[in-house]
Tab-separated table of C-alpha atoms in Angstrom:
chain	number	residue	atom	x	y	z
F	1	UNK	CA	-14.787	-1.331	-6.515
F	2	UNK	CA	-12.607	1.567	-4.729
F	3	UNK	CA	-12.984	4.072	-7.617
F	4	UNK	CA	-9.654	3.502	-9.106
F	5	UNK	CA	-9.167	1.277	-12.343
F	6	UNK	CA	-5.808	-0.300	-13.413
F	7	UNK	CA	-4.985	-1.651	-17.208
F	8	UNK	CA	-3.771	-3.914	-17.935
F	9	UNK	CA	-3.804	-6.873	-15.179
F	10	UNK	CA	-1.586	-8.906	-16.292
F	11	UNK	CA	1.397	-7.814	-18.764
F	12	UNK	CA	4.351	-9.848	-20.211
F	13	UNK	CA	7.113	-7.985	-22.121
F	14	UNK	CA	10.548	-8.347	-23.230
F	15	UNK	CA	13.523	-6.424	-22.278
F	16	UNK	CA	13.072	-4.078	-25.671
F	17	UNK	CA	9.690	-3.327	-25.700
F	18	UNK	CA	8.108	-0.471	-24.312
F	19	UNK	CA	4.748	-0.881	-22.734
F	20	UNK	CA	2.460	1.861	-20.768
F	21	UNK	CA	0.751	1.042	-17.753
F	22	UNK	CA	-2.695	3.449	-17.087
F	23	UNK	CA	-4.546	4.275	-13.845
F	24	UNK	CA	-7.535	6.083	-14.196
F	25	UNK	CA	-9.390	7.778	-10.321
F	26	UNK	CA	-13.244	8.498	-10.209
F	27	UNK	CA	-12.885	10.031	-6.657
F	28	UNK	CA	-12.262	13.416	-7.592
F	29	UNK	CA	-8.728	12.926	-5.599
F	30	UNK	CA	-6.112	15.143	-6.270
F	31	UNK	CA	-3.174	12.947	-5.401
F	32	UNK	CA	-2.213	9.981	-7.319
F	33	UNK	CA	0.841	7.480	-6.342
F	34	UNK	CA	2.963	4.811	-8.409
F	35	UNK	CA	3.582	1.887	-6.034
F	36	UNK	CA	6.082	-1.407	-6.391
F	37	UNK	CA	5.258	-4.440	-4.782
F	38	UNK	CA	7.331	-7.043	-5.195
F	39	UNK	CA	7.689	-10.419	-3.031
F	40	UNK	CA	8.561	-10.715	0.888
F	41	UNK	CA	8.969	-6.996	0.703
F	42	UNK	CA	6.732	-4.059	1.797
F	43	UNK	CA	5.605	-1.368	-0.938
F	44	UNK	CA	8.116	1.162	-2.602
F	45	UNK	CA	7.007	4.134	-3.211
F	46	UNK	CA	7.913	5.380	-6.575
F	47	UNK	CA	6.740	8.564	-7.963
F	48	UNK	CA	3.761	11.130	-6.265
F	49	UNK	CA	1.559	13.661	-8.029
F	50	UNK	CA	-0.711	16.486	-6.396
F	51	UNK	CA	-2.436	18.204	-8.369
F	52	UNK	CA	-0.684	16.930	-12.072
F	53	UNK	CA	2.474	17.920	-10.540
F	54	UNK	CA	5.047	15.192	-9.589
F	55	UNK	CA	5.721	16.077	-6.217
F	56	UNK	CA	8.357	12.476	-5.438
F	57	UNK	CA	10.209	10.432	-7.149
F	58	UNK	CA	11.935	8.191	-5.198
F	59	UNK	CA	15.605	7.151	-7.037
F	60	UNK	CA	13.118	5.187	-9.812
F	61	UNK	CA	15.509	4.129	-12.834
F	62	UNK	CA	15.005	6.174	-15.779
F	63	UNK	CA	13.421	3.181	-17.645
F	64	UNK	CA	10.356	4.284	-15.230
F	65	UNK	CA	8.313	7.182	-16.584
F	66	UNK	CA	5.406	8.460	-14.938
F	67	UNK	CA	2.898	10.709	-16.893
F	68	UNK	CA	0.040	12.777	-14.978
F	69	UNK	CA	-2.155	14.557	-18.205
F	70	UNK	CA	-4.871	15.348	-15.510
F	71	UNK	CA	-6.051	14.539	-11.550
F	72	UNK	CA	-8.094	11.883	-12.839
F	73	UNK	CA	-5.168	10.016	-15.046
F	74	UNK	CA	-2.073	8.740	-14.341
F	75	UNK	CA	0.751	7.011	-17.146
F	76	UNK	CA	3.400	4.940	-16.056
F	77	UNK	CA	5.782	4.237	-19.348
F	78	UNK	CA	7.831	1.279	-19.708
F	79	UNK	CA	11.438	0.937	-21.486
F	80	UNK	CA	13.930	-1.517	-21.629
F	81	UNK	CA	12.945	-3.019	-18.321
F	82	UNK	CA	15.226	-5.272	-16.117
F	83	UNK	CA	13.568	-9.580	-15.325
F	84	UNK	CA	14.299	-7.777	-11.468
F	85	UNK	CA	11.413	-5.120	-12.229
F	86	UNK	CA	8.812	-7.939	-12.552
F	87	UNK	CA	6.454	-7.262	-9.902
F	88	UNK	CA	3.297	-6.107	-9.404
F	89	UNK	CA	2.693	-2.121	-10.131
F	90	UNK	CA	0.009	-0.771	-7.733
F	91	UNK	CA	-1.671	3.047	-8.568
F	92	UNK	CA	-3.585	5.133	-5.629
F	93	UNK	CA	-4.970	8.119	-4.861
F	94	UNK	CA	-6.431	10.079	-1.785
F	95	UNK	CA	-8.342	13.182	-1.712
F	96	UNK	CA	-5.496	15.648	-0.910
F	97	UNK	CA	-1.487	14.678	-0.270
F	98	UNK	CA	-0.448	11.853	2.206
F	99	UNK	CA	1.688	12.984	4.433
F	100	UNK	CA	0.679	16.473	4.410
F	101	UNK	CA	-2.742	15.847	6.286
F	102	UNK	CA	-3.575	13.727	9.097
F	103	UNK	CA	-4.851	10.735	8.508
F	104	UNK	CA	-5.166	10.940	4.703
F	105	UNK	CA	-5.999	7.230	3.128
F	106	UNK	CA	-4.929	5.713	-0.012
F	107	UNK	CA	-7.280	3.569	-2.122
F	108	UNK	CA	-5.566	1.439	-4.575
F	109	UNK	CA	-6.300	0.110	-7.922
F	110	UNK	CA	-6.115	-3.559	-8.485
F	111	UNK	CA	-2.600	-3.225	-9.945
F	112	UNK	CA	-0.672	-4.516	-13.104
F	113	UNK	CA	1.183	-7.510	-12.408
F	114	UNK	CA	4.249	-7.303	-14.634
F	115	UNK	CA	6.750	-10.033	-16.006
F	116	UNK	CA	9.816	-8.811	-17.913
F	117	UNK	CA	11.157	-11.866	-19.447
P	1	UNK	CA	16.751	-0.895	11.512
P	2	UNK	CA	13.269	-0.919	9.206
P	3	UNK	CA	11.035	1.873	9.469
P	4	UNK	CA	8.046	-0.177	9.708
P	5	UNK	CA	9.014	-3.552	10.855
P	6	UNK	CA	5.868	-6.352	11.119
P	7	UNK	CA	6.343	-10.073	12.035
P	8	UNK	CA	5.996	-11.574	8.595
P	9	UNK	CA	3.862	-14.843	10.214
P	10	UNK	CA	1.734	-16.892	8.863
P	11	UNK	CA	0.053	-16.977	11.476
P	12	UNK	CA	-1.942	-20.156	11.441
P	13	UNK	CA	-5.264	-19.632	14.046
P	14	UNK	CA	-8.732	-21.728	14.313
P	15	UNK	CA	-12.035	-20.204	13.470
P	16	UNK	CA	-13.045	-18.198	16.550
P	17	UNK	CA	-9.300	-17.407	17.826
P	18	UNK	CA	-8.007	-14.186	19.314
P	19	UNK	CA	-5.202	-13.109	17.643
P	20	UNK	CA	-2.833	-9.625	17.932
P	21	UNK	CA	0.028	-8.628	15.616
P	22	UNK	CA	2.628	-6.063	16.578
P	23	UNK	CA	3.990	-3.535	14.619
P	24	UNK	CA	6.801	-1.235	15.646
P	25	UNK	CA	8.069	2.042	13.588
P	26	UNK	CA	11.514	3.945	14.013
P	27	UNK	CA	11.059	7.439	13.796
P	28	UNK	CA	9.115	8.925	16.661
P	29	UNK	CA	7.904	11.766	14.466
P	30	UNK	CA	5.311	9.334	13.042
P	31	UNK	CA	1.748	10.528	13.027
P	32	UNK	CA	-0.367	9.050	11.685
P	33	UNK	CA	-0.805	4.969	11.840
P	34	UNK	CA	-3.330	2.840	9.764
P	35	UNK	CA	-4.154	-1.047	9.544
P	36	UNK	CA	-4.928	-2.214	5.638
P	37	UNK	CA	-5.422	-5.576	4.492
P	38	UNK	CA	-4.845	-7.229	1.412
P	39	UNK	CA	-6.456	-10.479	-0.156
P	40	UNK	CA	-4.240	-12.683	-1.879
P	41	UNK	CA	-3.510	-10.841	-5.253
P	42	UNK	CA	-5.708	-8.240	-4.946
P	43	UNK	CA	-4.421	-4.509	-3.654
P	44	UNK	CA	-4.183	-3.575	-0.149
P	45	UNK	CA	-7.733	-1.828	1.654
P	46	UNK	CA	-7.774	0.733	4.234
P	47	UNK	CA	-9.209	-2.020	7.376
P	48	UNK	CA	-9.136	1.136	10.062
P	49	UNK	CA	-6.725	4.549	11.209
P	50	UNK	CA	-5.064	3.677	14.349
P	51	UNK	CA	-5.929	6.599	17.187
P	52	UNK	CA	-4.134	7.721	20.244
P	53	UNK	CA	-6.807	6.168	22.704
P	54	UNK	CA	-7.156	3.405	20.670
P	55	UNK	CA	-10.072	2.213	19.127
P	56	UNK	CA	-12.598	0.035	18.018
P	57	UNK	CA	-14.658	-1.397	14.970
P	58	UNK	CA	-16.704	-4.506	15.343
P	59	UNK	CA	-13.810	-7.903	15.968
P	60	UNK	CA	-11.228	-5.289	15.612
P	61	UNK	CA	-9.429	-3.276	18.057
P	62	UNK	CA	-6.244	-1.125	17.624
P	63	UNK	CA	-3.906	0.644	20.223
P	64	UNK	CA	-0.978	2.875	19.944
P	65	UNK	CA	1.694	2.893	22.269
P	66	UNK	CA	3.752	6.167	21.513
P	67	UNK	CA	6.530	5.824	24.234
P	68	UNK	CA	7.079	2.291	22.862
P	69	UNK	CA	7.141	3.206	19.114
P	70	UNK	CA	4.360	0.518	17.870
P	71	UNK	CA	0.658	-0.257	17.223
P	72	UNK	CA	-1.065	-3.410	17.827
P	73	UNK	CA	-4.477	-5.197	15.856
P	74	UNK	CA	-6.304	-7.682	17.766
P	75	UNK	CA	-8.629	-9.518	15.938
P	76	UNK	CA	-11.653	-11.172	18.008
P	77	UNK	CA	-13.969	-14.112	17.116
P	78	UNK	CA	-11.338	-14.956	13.625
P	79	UNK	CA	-13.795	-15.835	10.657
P	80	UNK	CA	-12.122	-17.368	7.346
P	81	UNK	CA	-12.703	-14.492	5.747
P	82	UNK	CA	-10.246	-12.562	7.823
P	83	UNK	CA	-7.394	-14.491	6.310
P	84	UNK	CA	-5.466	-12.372	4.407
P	85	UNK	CA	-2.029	-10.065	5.190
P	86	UNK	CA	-2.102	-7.245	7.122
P	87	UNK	CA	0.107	-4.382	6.606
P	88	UNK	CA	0.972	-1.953	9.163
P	89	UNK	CA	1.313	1.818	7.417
P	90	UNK	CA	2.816	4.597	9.064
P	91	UNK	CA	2.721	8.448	7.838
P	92	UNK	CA	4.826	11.203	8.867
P	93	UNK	CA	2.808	14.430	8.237
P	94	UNK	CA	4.091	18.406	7.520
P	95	UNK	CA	4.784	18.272	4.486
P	96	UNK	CA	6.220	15.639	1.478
P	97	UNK	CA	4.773	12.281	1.136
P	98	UNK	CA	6.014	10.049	3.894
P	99	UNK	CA	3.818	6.852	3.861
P	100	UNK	CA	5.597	3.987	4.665
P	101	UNK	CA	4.318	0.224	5.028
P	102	UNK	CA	5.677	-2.429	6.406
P	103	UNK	CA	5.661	-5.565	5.096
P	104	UNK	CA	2.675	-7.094	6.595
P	105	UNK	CA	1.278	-10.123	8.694
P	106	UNK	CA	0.221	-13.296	7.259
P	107	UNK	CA	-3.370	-14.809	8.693
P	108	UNK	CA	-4.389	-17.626	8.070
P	109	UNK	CA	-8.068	-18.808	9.935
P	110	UNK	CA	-8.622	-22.177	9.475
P	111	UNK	CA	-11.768	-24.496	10.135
């Protein structure tokens, strides 16, 4: 258990529906990261939040949209997805932003595997 | 060129092998370098930071070579519980979120 909790595990939806992936932290970090991992390639990062504010978002489609209501939650919103977004949707936090301290460490959740059919 | 390139494997070992995987990175600003592994559908777990002088915990033992742009894992004594893919993360630091991973090593120990 690495103090961060995914929901759901496993989601199937079709390319109208609009689904809401949730990430909930019970480190008392203050950064929190959407991650893409799809097959033979290495993770994309896709939006960062310090402190409830997004801080990154890397070129993520507009059908991505990330919702930070407090340090300890974290929304990703689903619309009209593409089959090419199916992957699996990883959330982490550290204690302050990566990057902007050595040695900072991410602990994931144990992701959302998505299949847009 | 990738900015965190890693051999993709498998790599195939008995129980007990020594093995090493390579990872090189492209900008020489990096600063930070960490080893995490990740279990077959499961998410990815900090396995150890990667110092200047190198270091040590337990079977594990990563180096950083600077001038050559890439960090090393050498796994001792390989139990089957070490299979799993190993991804090589690199961080550049002063400000923004720069954390990039590669796309990791495949081992596999067998009996």
């Amino acid at each position: 258990e690495t103090g961060v909790t995914q929901t759901p595990r496993h989601l199937v939806m079709g390319m109208t529906n609009k689904k809401s992936l949730k990430c909930e932290q019970h480190l008392g970090h203050n950064a929190m990261y959407w991650y893409k991992q799809s097959a033979k390639k290495p993770l994309e990062l896709m939006f960062v939040y310090s402190l409830e504010e997004r801080v990154e978002n890397n070129s993520v489609p507009s059908r991505f949209s990330p919702e930070c209501p407090n340090s300890s939650h974290l929304f990703l919103h689903l619309h009209t997805l593409q089959p090419e977004d199916s992957a699996l949707y990883l959330c982490a936090s550290s204690q302050d932003l990566a990057g902007a301290s050595p040695n900072e460490k991410l602990f994931f959740g144990s992701g959302t595997q998505l299949s847009v059919l | 060129r990738k900015e965190v390139e890693q051999d993709p494997g498998p790599f195939n070992v008995p129980e007990g092998a020594t093995v090493a995987f390579n990872c090189t990175y492209s900008n020489s600003a990096s600063q930070s370098f960490f080893w995490y592994r990740q279990d077959c559908r499961k998410e990815p777990k900090l396995l150890m930071s990667v110092y200047s002088s190198g270091n040590e915990d337990g079977r594990f033992t990563a180096q950083l070579n600077r001038a050559s742009q890439y960090i090393s894992l050498l796994i001792r004594d390989s139990k089957l519980s070490d299979s799993a893919t190993y991804l090589c993360v690199v961080t550049l630091t002063g400000g923004g979120n720069k954390l990039t991973f590669g796309t990791g090593t495949q081992l596999k120990v067998e009996l």
